[in-house]
Structures are given as structure tokens and as C-alpha cells.
């Protein structure tokens, strides 16, 4: 740490936000850490000014300058046109890794899983969270799921580096690559490739459905889990909930330049202003922030005081249980209890001891962006085109006749699918069809170029075919890079 105090950006948020951030800052100040705090406005007040992103334009400069943001929860207004501030922050600042430790504090906080200690590392920018959605026909809506090679490599490497630096023994990858063979298949392949470089750490892959079931039933079998954005969003709430309470977990959103730390819960408007909220989630987030800043000693000091407070049975209403709690306290009293215990350690729960030095992980991409960039070496060839058309749900044989009659192109109609299932040739009448048809055109022989596709589209348009969109079909190194139709 430099001699000059580090400045972190803070945002008080909405609902219980100001109460729990005040509590957290009070504890930080009493812990002896040298930090300055610079406030920015986020959330409801900003939305109400008509700024749809929920963040003042000048706040970006402050956040980028200080690089570290401690953020209280905000209320997301319902309704059209409003963008989730959290998603905007993560994507704009390149906060690619969402790290959420989910630990049980049994017997002080009741849970069915006393030995749970799982860290979820969720990819934070890609997948369906690109928000690229379209209504394409009267019946069909689409959301694009984008999984990229560099994005995947970065999060997978982060998970292994995190495991190594934190003495974790195993990294489990959750994907659904039995169904999404290209997107989730990439995630799984990169995981297998990167895992080879970490022979000291056990690795395994589970299909996300059975993985989630096992996580909910036997979380002790997991250590670090790495997974794409949407699955990570869901399983990290499952994990936090079964560890005892969503009110206890903090999360870190890590980028290569900036980082944001927050509680996992929302702004809890139902209890706002009552001085009864549990500030623990934000306190845990602040501990993660201190570790990120290299202030490991003070991080341990606050973490241990907080554990000791839980152990002493000083509990806010959300975790109060007459069988183990000694005293029900409000937010201010809980804060004072943690401050009183600074310097103490828990006697039954494991003592926190963050090793000295910064834990900021440095991630070097070698599969996707290194000197040996495989995408440069690959040969990409155009192999055909899927033309998506709007057509009333009718007999697919009629559509095939219309398409074939409309074009003289060398590109020949090979298949029609509806919702991914082959309906022509040789479809059966039981297959349910919508007004959204994928028509696959492949040349009888040889390769094609973009002009062949343009000519095909011109023919089809002249033939009154209502084209919605096209997807080029590629081969990379003579390997098919598109999915087949179900039943093809
Ligand atoms: P919530 O997490 O705010 O509340 C769910 C329940 O948990 C409520 O009963 C609440 O009283 C309780 N609770 C939450 N935190 C608590 C705490 N620290 N202490 C004691 N009890 C606590 O979820 P919600 O009600 O679905 O969402 C409220 C608002 O928060 C929404 O506008 C939502 O969009 C927003 N939200 C923001 C974030 C964020 O800023 N990171 C995250 C999630 C939700």
C-alpha cells in the first residue's frame, strides 16, 4: 500500500442501503484501515431524474479513477426501458468474475448443511446477459446466448487461480453441453484445457441440472464452482440460501482494472429505515475488498470480530433463533458489537487468516489471446446458410415447395426445422409448429461465397418469402461449426 491513503468509491444505494453502508464504514474506520471514501449517486434517486441507466454520468469518472467500489444495494424500478444498473456496471467496467463465498456458520446460524464452504465463480458479462433480444414473428421471441473463447478462458483461469491462492482443492465446472454443444461445449473444452495446467487442483465437470441438485443436497462435496452467467446467477442464490441466510453473504465483482464489492441481497424496502437490517452481507463484501486491496491483516481482524459476534449469539432479527441466539439486536447494536470485538477471534468457528500481500489475481490468456492464437490458425469456410422465414403454421411440405420454386441458386434446400426440430423432409404431423421456420441451404457440391447467399436471398425475396434473418454456416478446419436439426 502506498503511503497516501487509498480512496475507494462508495454508493449508499436505496432501502436499507444507507443503514448497512453506515454500519460497514463505521466498522472499517474503527478497524484502523487507512481509507478515504468518495461518494457517488446510484439507484432510485438517479432513475427518478430520468436517467435510465441509474447512474450519474460523472460517477463513472470517480469509479474508474478509484478503481474500487463498495456498493450498497439499490432498488431497480420495474418497467420498460429501465436497464439493470448491476448488469450495466459489470459490463461497462469489465467486471468479468463474480465471486461469492457461501459458508455455513452452524450451529450459530441454523442450516441443514453445517459443513458447507463453497465459492461460486460466475462468469459475469456474457451468456444471455448481453440483453440481445428480438421479437421476430407474431409467435417467436429470441434471446442470444453468446459464449466467447476469451471470456471463457478468463473466468476459468480466474477460478483455478482463485483456488490455488486460497488453498482450495477442487474446481467443478457446471455446463449444459449435452444440449448446447457449441456454446456450453466451448466452456467445458476450455475448462478441460486450462485444468491441465493446474495438476495440483482436482477438476470435474457436471451437467448443471444434476450439479445444482447435488449442490442443494450435499454442498460439502463442492469447493470452487465455475460456471457461465445464467447458471451462476441461479446457483449462487441457491448456495447462499442453503448456507443459512442470503443476509450473510458478500460478493466481489472483479475486472482487470476495477472491482465492485456488494452484499448479495437487495435493498429490502420492507424493512428500510427501521434500523433492523443485518449489515453482515456488506461487511463480508468489505472484507473481500480489503483482501483485494492487499489489506489482509485488517480483513482478518474484521472478519474474526464478525465471526465472534455471531458466535456470541448477538444476532439481528433475520437470523435470531431462541435456541442459539443470546441477544436480538438492531443494526446499530450489531455494528457496536462487531467493533467491540475487533482484535478477538472466534473460538469454535474457523478463524479467518488472510495471508499477507495482495490477493489481486493476474490472469494471462494463452488459449485465446496469446502468441499462439488458435483462432488465427484456423481456416474458416462458408458452408451454407440458414434462412429464417416468417410463414403461418401450415404444412411444411408447402413451404418447401415455395422455397424450391423461388430460387435457381446452386444452394439447395436441405432441411426445414421449426423450433429446432426437423419438419422437412420426412416430418411428422405430431410436431408442433409456430410461424418461425429455419430453412437450411447447402450447395450440392463445392464451397460458396457471400454472393451466393445474396443471390439466394434476392431470389427468395422476389418469390415473396418473408425473410427474418440469416445465419451463415461455417466449418472451422473442416469441422462443422453449427448444430444439426433435432432428428436430422
Ligand atoms: P431483497 O434481498 O431486498 O429482500 C428479500 C427479503 O430478505 C426481504 O424480506 C428482506 O426484508 C430480507 N432481507 C434482505 N436483506 C436483508 C438484510 N440485510 N437484513 C435483513 N433482512 C434482509 O430482495 P427483493 O425484495 O426481491 O428486492 C428488493 C429490491 O432490491 C428490488 O428492487 C431488487 O431489484 C433490488 N435488488 C438489488 C440488488 C443489488 O443492488 N445488488 C440485488 C438484488 C435485488
Coordinates of C-alpha atoms and ligand atoms in Angstrom, one line a residue:
X1 CA 0.0 0.0 0.0
X2 CA 1.2 3.5 -0.8
X3 CA 1.8 6.0 1.9
X4 CA -1.1 8.1 0.7
X5 CA -4.4 6.6 1.8
X6 CA -6.2 4.6 -0.8
X7 CA -9.6 6.1 -1.8
X8 CA -12.5 3.8 -2.5
X9 CA -15.8 4.9 -4.1
X10 CA -18.9 4.2 -2.0
X11 CA -22.6 4.3 -3.0
X12 CA -25.3 4.3 -0.3
X13 CA -28.0 2.8 -2.6
X14 CA -31.6 2.5 -1.6
X15 CA -33.9 0.9 1.0
X16 CA -31.7 -0.5 3.8
X17 CA -28.6 0.6 1.7
X18 CA -27.7 3.7 3.8
X19 CA -28.1 1.8 7.1
X20 CA -25.9 -1.1 6.2
X21 CA -23.2 1.0 4.5
X22 CA -23.0 3.4 7.5
X23 CA -22.6 0.3 9.7
X24 CA -19.8 -1.1 7.4
X25 CA -18.0 2.2 7.2
X26 CA -18.1 2.6 10.9
X27 CA -16.5 -0.8 11.4
X28 CA -13.9 0.0 8.7
X29 CA -13.0 3.2 10.4
X30 CA -12.7 1.6 13.8
X31 CA -10.6 -1.3 12.4
X32 CA -7.6 1.0 11.8
X33 CA -7.6 0.8 8.0
X34 CA -6.4 3.8 6.1
X35 CA -9.0 4.5 3.5
X36 CA -10.7 7.6 2.1
X37 CA -14.2 7.4 0.8
X38 CA -15.7 9.2 -2.2
X39 CA -19.4 9.0 -2.7
X40 CA -21.3 8.6 -5.9
X41 CA -25.0 8.6 -6.6
X42 CA -26.6 5.4 -7.9
X43 CA -30.1 4.0 -8.0
X44 CA -33.6 5.3 -7.3
X45 CA -32.8 9.0 -7.0
X46 CA -30.9 8.9 -10.3
X47 CA -33.6 6.8 -12.0
X48 CA -36.2 9.4 -10.8
X49 CA -34.2 12.2 -12.6
X50 CA -35.0 10.3 -15.8
X51 CA -31.5 8.7 -16.2
X52 CA -32.4 5.2 -17.3
X53 CA -29.1 3.7 -16.5
X54 CA -29.5 4.6 -12.8
X55 CA -26.0 6.2 -12.6
X56 CA -25.0 9.8 -12.9
X57 CA -22.6 10.3 -15.9
X58 CA -19.9 11.9 -13.8
X59 CA -20.0 8.9 -11.4
X60 CA -18.2 6.8 -14.0
X61 CA -15.1 9.0 -13.8
X62 CA -14.9 8.7 -10.0
X63 CA -15.4 4.9 -10.1
X64 CA -12.8 4.5 -12.8
X65 CA -10.3 6.8 -11.0
X66 CA -10.6 5.0 -7.6
X67 CA -11.0 1.5 -9.3
X68 CA -12.7 0.0 -6.2
X69 CA -16.4 0.5 -5.4
X70 CA -18.2 -0.6 -2.2
X71 CA -21.8 -0.5 -3.2
X72 CA -25.0 -0.9 -1.1
X73 CA -28.0 -2.5 -2.7
X74 CA -30.2 -0.4 -5.0
X75 CA -33.9 -0.7 -5.9
X76 CA -34.4 -1.5 -9.6
X77 CA -37.6 0.3 -10.8
X78 CA -40.0 -2.0 -12.7
X79 CA -40.9 -1.2 -16.2
X80 CA -39.9 -0.8 -19.8
X81 CA -36.8 1.0 -20.8
X82 CA -35.1 0.8 -17.4
X83 CA -31.8 -1.2 -17.6
X84 CA -30.5 -3.1 -14.6
X85 CA -27.7 -0.9 -13.1
X86 CA -25.9 -4.0 -11.8
X87 CA -25.6 -5.5 -15.2
X88 CA -24.6 -2.1 -16.7
X89 CA -21.9 -1.7 -14.1
X90 CA -20.5 -5.2 -14.5
X91 CA -20.3 -5.0 -18.3
X92 CA -19.2 -1.3 -18.6
X93 CA -16.4 -1.8 -16.1
X94 CA -15.4 -5.2 -17.5
X95 CA -16.1 -6.9 -14.1
X96 CA -15.9 -10.4 -15.6
X97 CA -15.7 -12.5 -12.4
X98 CA -18.4 -12.7 -9.8
X99 CA -17.1 -14.4 -6.7
X100 CA -19.4 -15.4 -4.0
X101 CA -18.3 -17.5 -1.0
X102 CA -21.2 -19.4 0.6
X103 CA -20.3 -20.6 4.0
X104 CA -22.4 -22.0 6.9
X105 CA -21.9 -20.7 10.4
X106 CA -23.5 -23.7 12.2
X107 CA -24.6 -24.0 15.0
X108 CA -24.8 -20.2 15.3
X109 CA -26.9 -19.8 12.2
X110 CA -29.2 -22.7 11.5
X111 CA -28.7 -24.6 8.3
X112 CA -29.2 -28.2 7.1
X113 CA -25.6 -28.1 5.8
X114 CA -23.2 -27.5 8.8
X115 CA -20.0 -28.2 6.8
X116 CA -20.8 -26.1 3.7
X117 CA -17.9 -24.0 2.3
X118 CA -18.4 -23.3 -1.4
X119 CA -17.2 -20.5 -3.6
X120 CA -19.2 -19.8 -6.7
X121 CA -17.2 -18.1 -9.5
X122 CA -19.7 -16.9 -12.0
X123 CA -18.9 -15.5 -15.4
X124 CA -20.3 -12.0 -15.2
X125 CA -20.6 -10.5 -18.6
X126 CA -21.7 -12.9 -21.3
X127 CA -24.2 -15.6 -22.0
X128 CA -27.8 -14.4 -22.2
X129 CA -26.9 -11.3 -20.2
X130 CA -25.8 -9.5 -23.4
X131 CA -29.5 -8.5 -23.4
X132 CA -29.6 -9.1 -27.2
X133 CA -33.3 -10.0 -27.6
X134 CA -35.7 -9.7 -30.5
X135 CA -39.3 -10.4 -31.2
X136 CA -39.1 -12.0 -34.7
X137 CA -42.6 -13.1 -35.6
X138 CA -46.0 -12.9 -34.0
X139 CA -45.2 -16.1 -32.1
X140 CA -41.5 -16.2 -31.5
X141 CA -39.1 -14.2 -29.4
X142 CA -35.3 -14.7 -29.3
X143 CA -32.5 -14.1 -26.8
X144 CA -29.0 -14.6 -28.0
X145 CA -26.6 -16.6 -25.8
X146 CA -23.1 -15.6 -26.5
X147 CA -20.2 -17.5 -25.1
X148 CA -16.7 -16.3 -26.2
X149 CA -13.3 -18.0 -26.1
X150 CA -11.5 -15.2 -24.3
X151 CA -14.4 -14.6 -21.9
X152 CA -14.5 -18.3 -21.0
X153 CA -10.7 -18.7 -20.7
X154 CA -10.6 -15.6 -18.4
X155 CA -13.2 -16.9 -16.0
X156 CA -11.9 -20.5 -16.0
X157 CA -8.4 -19.3 -15.3
X158 CA -9.7 -17.0 -12.6
X159 CA -11.4 -19.9 -10.9
X160 CA -8.2 -22.0 -10.9
X161 CA -6.0 -19.1 -9.8
X162 CA -8.5 -18.3 -7.0
X163 CA -8.5 -22.0 -5.9
X164 CA -4.7 -22.1 -5.8
X165 CA -4.3 -18.8 -4.0
X166 CA -6.9 -19.7 -1.4
X167 CA -5.8 -23.3 -0.8
X168 CA -8.9 -24.8 -2.3
X169 CA -8.6 -28.4 -3.6
X170 CA -11.1 -28.8 -6.3
X171 CA -12.8 -26.8 -9.1
X172 CA -16.1 -28.1 -10.5
X173 CA -17.4 -26.8 -13.8
X174 CA -21.2 -26.7 -14.4
X175 CA -22.4 -26.6 -18.0
X176 CA -25.2 -28.0 -20.2
X177 CA -23.1 -29.2 -23.0
X178 CA -25.2 -32.3 -23.6
X179 CA -27.7 -29.9 -25.2
X180 CA -25.7 -26.7 -26.1
X181 CA -22.8 -28.5 -27.7
X182 CA -21.2 -25.4 -29.2
X183 CA -21.6 -22.7 -26.5
X184 CA -21.5 -24.8 -23.3
X185 CA -19.3 -27.2 -25.2
X186 CA -16.7 -24.4 -25.6
X187 CA -16.9 -23.6 -21.9
X188 CA -16.3 -27.3 -21.0
X189 CA -13.5 -27.7 -23.5
X190 CA -11.7 -24.6 -22.2
X191 CA -12.2 -25.9 -18.7
X192 CA -10.6 -29.2 -19.5
X193 CA -7.7 -27.5 -21.3
X194 CA -7.0 -25.0 -18.5
X195 CA -7.3 -27.7 -15.8
X196 CA -4.3 -29.5 -17.3
X197 CA -2.1 -26.5 -16.2
X198 CA -3.3 -26.9 -12.6
X199 CA -2.4 -30.5 -11.8
X200 CA -2.3 -29.6 -8.0
X201 CA -6.1 -28.9 -8.1
X202 CA -8.7 -31.6 -8.8
X203 CA -11.2 -30.8 -11.6
X204 CA -14.5 -32.2 -12.6
X205 CA -17.4 -31.2 -14.8
X206 CA -21.1 -31.8 -14.0
X207 CA -24.2 -31.1 -16.1
X208 CA -25.8 -28.1 -14.4
X209 CA -29.1 -29.8 -13.6
X210 CA -27.6 -32.7 -11.6
X211 CA -24.9 -30.4 -10.3
X212 CA -27.5 -28.0 -8.9
X213 CA -29.4 -30.9 -7.3
X214 CA -26.2 -32.1 -5.7
X215 CA -25.3 -28.6 -4.5
X216 CA -28.6 -28.2 -2.9
X217 CA -28.4 -31.7 -1.3
X218 CA -24.7 -32.2 -0.5
X219 CA -22.9 -28.9 -0.8
X220 CA -20.0 -30.4 1.2
X221 CA -18.9 -32.2 -2.0
X222 CA -18.1 -28.9 -3.7
X223 CA -15.2 -26.5 -3.2
X224 CA -15.0 -23.9 -6.0
X225 CA -17.6 -24.0 -8.8
X226 CA -17.1 -22.1 -12.1
X227 CA -20.0 -21.7 -14.5
X228 CA -21.5 -19.4 -17.2
X229 CA -23.5 -16.4 -16.2
X230 CA -27.1 -17.6 -16.0
X231 CA -26.4 -20.9 -14.2
X232 CA -24.1 -18.9 -11.9
X233 CA -26.8 -16.4 -11.1
X234 CA -29.2 -19.2 -10.1
X235 CA -26.9 -21.5 -8.2
X236 CA -25.2 -18.7 -6.3
X237 CA -28.6 -17.8 -4.8
X238 CA -29.3 -21.5 -4.1
X239 CA -25.9 -21.8 -2.4
X240 CA -26.3 -18.6 -0.3
X241 CA -29.8 -19.6 0.8
X242 CA -28.9 -23.1 1.9
X243 CA -25.8 -21.9 3.8
X244 CA -28.2 -20.2 6.3
X245 CA -29.3 -16.8 5.1
X246 CA -28.9 -14.6 2.0
X247 CA -28.3 -11.8 4.5
X248 CA -24.8 -13.1 5.4
X249 CA -23.1 -13.4 2.0
X250 CA -21.0 -10.8 0.2
X251 CA -19.8 -10.8 -3.3
X252 CA -16.9 -9.5 -5.4
X253 CA -17.2 -8.4 -9.0
X254 CA -13.7 -8.4 -10.3
X255 CA -12.3 -6.9 -13.5
X256 CA -8.7 -6.4 -14.8
X257 CA -8.9 -2.7 -13.8
X258 CA -11.8 -2.2 -11.5
X259 CA -13.7 -4.1 -8.8
X260 CA -17.0 -3.7 -7.1
X261 CA -18.0 -5.3 -3.8
X262 CA -21.5 -5.7 -2.5
X263 CA -23.9 -7.7 -0.4
X264 CA -25.8 -10.3 -2.4
X265 CA -29.2 -9.3 -1.1
X266 CA -31.4 -6.4 -2.4
X267 CA -32.5 -3.1 -0.9
X268 CA -35.2 -4.8 1.4
X269 CA -37.7 -1.9 1.1
X270 CA -40.0 -3.8 3.5
X271 CA -37.6 -3.1 6.5
X272 CA -35.9 0.1 5.3
X273 CA -35.5 2.9 7.8
X274 CA -36.3 0.6 10.8
X275 CA -32.7 0.1 11.9
X276 CA -33.2 -3.7 12.0
X277 CA -31.4 -4.8 8.8
X278 CA -28.5 -7.2 9.1
X279 CA -25.3 -5.4 7.8
X280 CA -23.3 -8.7 7.6
X281 CA -23.5 -9.1 3.8
X282 CA -21.9 -5.7 3.2
X283 CA -19.4 -6.2 6.0
X284 CA -18.3 -9.5 4.3
X285 CA -18.1 -7.6 1.0
X286 CA -15.9 -5.0 2.7
X287 CA -13.6 -7.8 4.0
X288 CA -13.3 -9.1 0.4
X289 CA -12.5 -5.6 -0.7
X290 CA -9.7 -5.3 1.9
X291 CA -8.2 -8.6 0.7
X292 CA -8.3 -7.2 -2.9
X293 CA -6.5 -4.1 -1.7
X294 CA -3.8 -6.1 0.0
X295 CA -5.0 -5.2 3.5
X296 CA -5.1 -8.8 4.6
X297 CA -4.4 -8.2 8.2
X298 CA -7.3 -5.8 8.7
X299 CA -9.5 -8.0 6.6
X300 CA -8.8 -10.9 9.0
X301 CA -9.3 -8.6 12.0
X302 CA -12.8 -7.5 10.9
X303 CA -13.8 -11.0 9.7
X304 CA -12.8 -12.5 13.0
X305 CA -14.6 -9.9 15.1
X306 CA -17.7 -10.5 13.0
X307 CA -17.5 -14.3 13.4
X308 CA -17.0 -13.8 17.2
X309 CA -20.2 -11.6 17.2
X310 CA -22.1 -14.4 15.5
X311 CA -20.6 -16.9 18.0
X312 CA -21.5 -14.8 21.0
X313 CA -25.2 -15.1 19.9
X314 CA -25.5 -11.4 19.1
X315 CA -28.0 -11.6 16.2
X316 CA -30.2 -9.4 14.1
X317 CA -33.8 -10.4 13.7
X318 CA -33.3 -12.2 10.4
X319 CA -31.0 -14.8 11.9
X320 CA -32.4 -14.7 15.5
X321 CA -33.2 -18.2 16.8
X322 CA -34.0 -18.6 20.5
X323 CA -32.2 -21.9 20.7
X324 CA -28.7 -20.4 19.8
X325 CA -29.1 -16.7 19.9
X326 CA -28.4 -14.8 23.1
X327 CA -29.5 -11.3 22.2
X328 CA -31.6 -9.9 19.4
X329 CA -30.1 -6.6 18.3
X330 CA -30.8 -3.8 15.8
X331 CA -28.3 -2.7 13.1
X332 CA -26.6 -0.1 15.3
X333 CA -26.2 -2.6 18.2
X334 CA -24.8 -5.3 15.9
X335 CA -22.3 -2.7 14.5
X336 CA -21.2 -1.8 18.0
X337 CA -20.9 -5.5 18.9
X338 CA -18.6 -6.1 16.0
X339 CA -16.5 -3.0 16.8
X340 CA -16.2 -4.2 20.5
X341 CA -14.8 -7.5 19.3
X342 CA -12.1 -6.1 16.9
X343 CA -9.0 -7.9 18.0
X344 CA -10.9 -11.0 19.1
X345 CA -11.2 -14.3 17.4
X346 CA -13.9 -16.9 17.2
X347 CA -13.4 -19.9 19.5
X348 CA -15.5 -22.5 17.6
X349 CA -15.9 -21.3 14.0
X350 CA -12.7 -21.5 11.9
X351 CA -10.5 -18.4 12.4
X352 CA -10.1 -16.2 9.3
X353 CA -6.4 -15.7 8.4
X354 CA -5.8 -14.0 5.0
X355 CA -2.2 -14.4 4.0
X356 CA -0.1 -11.2 3.8
X357 CA 0.1 -9.4 0.5
X358 CA -2.3 -8.5 -2.3
X359 CA -4.6 -11.2 -3.5
X360 CA -5.4 -9.5 -6.7
X361 CA -5.1 -12.3 -9.2
X362 CA -3.3 -11.8 -12.5
X363 CA -4.8 -13.7 -15.4
X364 CA -2.9 -14.3 -18.7
X365 CA -4.9 -15.6 -21.6
X366 CA -2.9 -18.1 -23.7
X367 CA -5.6 -20.1 -25.5
X368 CA -7.5 -17.2 -27.0
X369 CA -5.3 -14.1 -26.9
X370 CA -1.7 -15.3 -26.5
X371 CA 1.0 -15.5 -29.1
X372 CA -0.3 -18.9 -30.2
X373 CA -3.8 -17.6 -31.0
X374 CA -5.7 -20.7 -32.4
X375 CA -8.4 -18.7 -34.0
X376 CA -5.8 -17.1 -36.3
X377 CA -4.5 -20.5 -37.3
X378 CA -8.0 -22.0 -38.0
X379 CA -9.3 -22.0 -41.5
X380 CA -12.9 -20.7 -41.6
X381 CA -15.0 -21.7 -44.7
X382 CA -18.5 -20.8 -45.6
X383 CA -20.5 -24.0 -45.9
X384 CA -24.2 -22.9 -46.3
X385 CA -26.8 -20.7 -44.8
X386 CA -29.8 -20.9 -42.6
X387 CA -32.6 -18.6 -43.7
X388 CA -35.2 -17.9 -41.1
X389 CA -38.6 -17.1 -42.5
X390 CA -42.0 -16.0 -41.2
X391 CA -44.8 -18.2 -42.5
X392 CA -48.1 -19.1 -41.0
X393 CA -48.0 -22.5 -39.2
X394 CA -49.0 -24.7 -42.1
X395 CA -47.9 -27.9 -43.8
X396 CA -44.1 -27.7 -44.1
X397 CA -44.2 -29.5 -47.5
X398 CA -45.9 -26.5 -48.9
X399 CA -43.2 -24.1 -47.6
X400 CA -40.5 -26.4 -49.1
X401 CA -42.3 -26.3 -52.5
X402 CA -42.5 -22.5 -52.3
X403 CA -38.8 -22.2 -51.4
X404 CA -37.7 -24.5 -54.1
X405 CA -39.8 -22.8 -56.7
X406 CA -38.5 -19.4 -55.8
X407 CA -34.8 -20.0 -56.5
X408 CA -32.5 -21.3 -59.2
X409 CA -29.5 -21.0 -56.9
X410 CA -26.8 -23.7 -56.5
X411 CA -27.7 -23.6 -52.9
X412 CA -30.3 -26.3 -52.4
X413 CA -32.9 -26.6 -49.6
X414 CA -31.6 -29.3 -47.4
X415 CA -33.8 -29.1 -44.3
X416 CA -36.6 -27.1 -42.6
X417 CA -36.9 -27.0 -38.8
X418 CA -39.4 -25.5 -36.5
X419 CA -38.2 -24.6 -33.0
X420 CA -35.1 -26.6 -33.9
X421 CA -36.9 -29.8 -34.9
X422 CA -36.7 -31.2 -38.4
X423 CA -40.1 -30.9 -40.1
X424 CA -39.0 -31.3 -43.7
X425 CA -38.1 -33.7 -45.4
X426 CA -39.9 -36.6 -43.7
X427 CA -41.5 -34.6 -40.9
X428 CA -44.4 -36.0 -39.0
X429 CA -47.7 -34.2 -38.3
X430 CA -47.4 -34.5 -34.5
X431 CA -44.6 -32.0 -34.4
X432 CA -45.9 -28.6 -33.2
X433 CA -45.1 -25.8 -35.5
X434 CA -45.0 -22.0 -35.0
X435 CA -44.7 -19.2 -37.5
X436 CA -40.9 -19.2 -37.4
X437 CA -39.1 -21.6 -39.8
X438 CA -35.5 -22.3 -40.3
X439 CA -34.6 -23.2 -43.8
X440 CA -31.2 -24.7 -44.4
X441 CA -29.5 -24.2 -47.8
X442 CA -26.3 -26.1 -48.7
X443 CA -24.6 -26.3 -52.1
X444 CA -24.9 -29.6 -53.9
X445 CA -21.1 -29.5 -54.4
X446 CA -18.2 -27.2 -53.7
X447 CA -17.9 -24.2 -51.5
X448 CA -19.9 -20.9 -51.6
X449 CA -19.3 -17.3 -51.0
X450 CA -21.3 -14.3 -49.7
X451 CA -22.6 -13.5 -53.2
X452 CA -24.2 -16.9 -53.4
X453 CA -26.1 -16.1 -50.3
X454 CA -27.1 -12.6 -51.5
X455 CA -28.4 -14.1 -54.8
X456 CA -30.3 -16.7 -52.8
X457 CA -31.9 -14.0 -50.7
X458 CA -32.8 -11.9 -53.7
X459 CA -34.5 -14.9 -55.3
X460 CA -36.4 -15.7 -52.2
X461 CA -37.5 -12.1 -51.7
X462 CA -38.7 -11.9 -55.3
X463 CA -40.6 -15.1 -54.6
X464 CA -42.4 -13.3 -51.7
X465 CA -40.7 -15.3 -49.0
X466 CA -40.7 -13.2 -45.7
X467 CA -37.1 -13.4 -44.5
X468 CA -36.5 -12.6 -40.8
X469 CA -32.8 -13.2 -40.6
X470 CA -29.9 -15.5 -41.8
X471 CA -27.2 -17.3 -40.0
X472 CA -24.1 -18.3 -42.0
X473 CA -23.0 -21.9 -41.6
X474 CA -19.2 -22.3 -41.2
X475 CA -16.7 -25.0 -41.0
X476 CA -13.6 -24.3 -39.0
X477 CA -10.7 -26.6 -40.1
X478 CA -13.2 -28.8 -41.9
X479 CA -15.1 -29.3 -38.7
X480 CA -18.8 -28.4 -38.7
X481 CA -19.5 -25.3 -36.5
X482 CA -23.3 -25.3 -36.4
X483 CA -25.8 -27.6 -34.8
X484 CA -27.8 -30.2 -36.7
X485 CA -31.6 -30.1 -36.6
X486 CA -33.3 -32.4 -34.0
X487 CA -34.0 -35.5 -35.9
X488 CA -31.7 -34.6 -38.8
Ligands
LIG1 P1 -34.2 -8.4 -1.0 O1 -33.0 -9.2 -0.9 O2 -34.1 -6.9 -1.0 O3 -35.2 -8.9 0.1 C1 -35.7 -10.2 0.3 C2 -36.1 -10.4 1.7 O4 -35.0 -10.5 2.5 C3 -37.0 -9.3 2.3 O5 -37.9 -9.9 3.2 C4 -36.0 -8.5 3.1 O6 -36.5 -7.8 4.2 C5 -35.0 -9.6 3.5 N1 -33.6 -9.0 3.6 C6 -32.8 -8.7 2.6 N2 -31.6 -8.2 3.1 C7 -31.7 -8.2 4.4 C8 -30.8 -7.8 5.4 N3 -29.6 -7.3 5.2 N4 -31.3 -7.9 6.7 C9 -32.5 -8.4 7.0 N5 -33.4 -8.8 6.1 C10 -33.0 -8.7 4.8 O7 -35.0 -8.8 -2.4 P2 -36.2 -8.2 -3.1 O8 -37.2 -7.8 -2.1 O9 -36.6 -9.2 -4.2 O10 -35.6 -6.9 -3.9 C11 -35.8 -5.6 -3.4 C12 -35.1 -4.6 -4.3 O11 -33.7 -4.9 -4.4 C13 -35.6 -4.8 -5.8 O12 -35.7 -3.5 -6.4 C14 -34.4 -5.5 -6.5 O13 -34.3 -5.2 -7.8 C15 -33.3 -5.0 -5.7 N6 -32.0 -5.8 -5.7 C16 -30.8 -5.2 -5.8 C17 -29.7 -5.9 -5.7 C18 -28.4 -5.1 -5.7 O14 -28.4 -3.9 -5.7 N7 -27.2 -5.8 -5.8 C19 -29.7 -7.3 -5.6 C20 -30.9 -7.9 -5.5 C21 -32.1 -7.2 -5.6

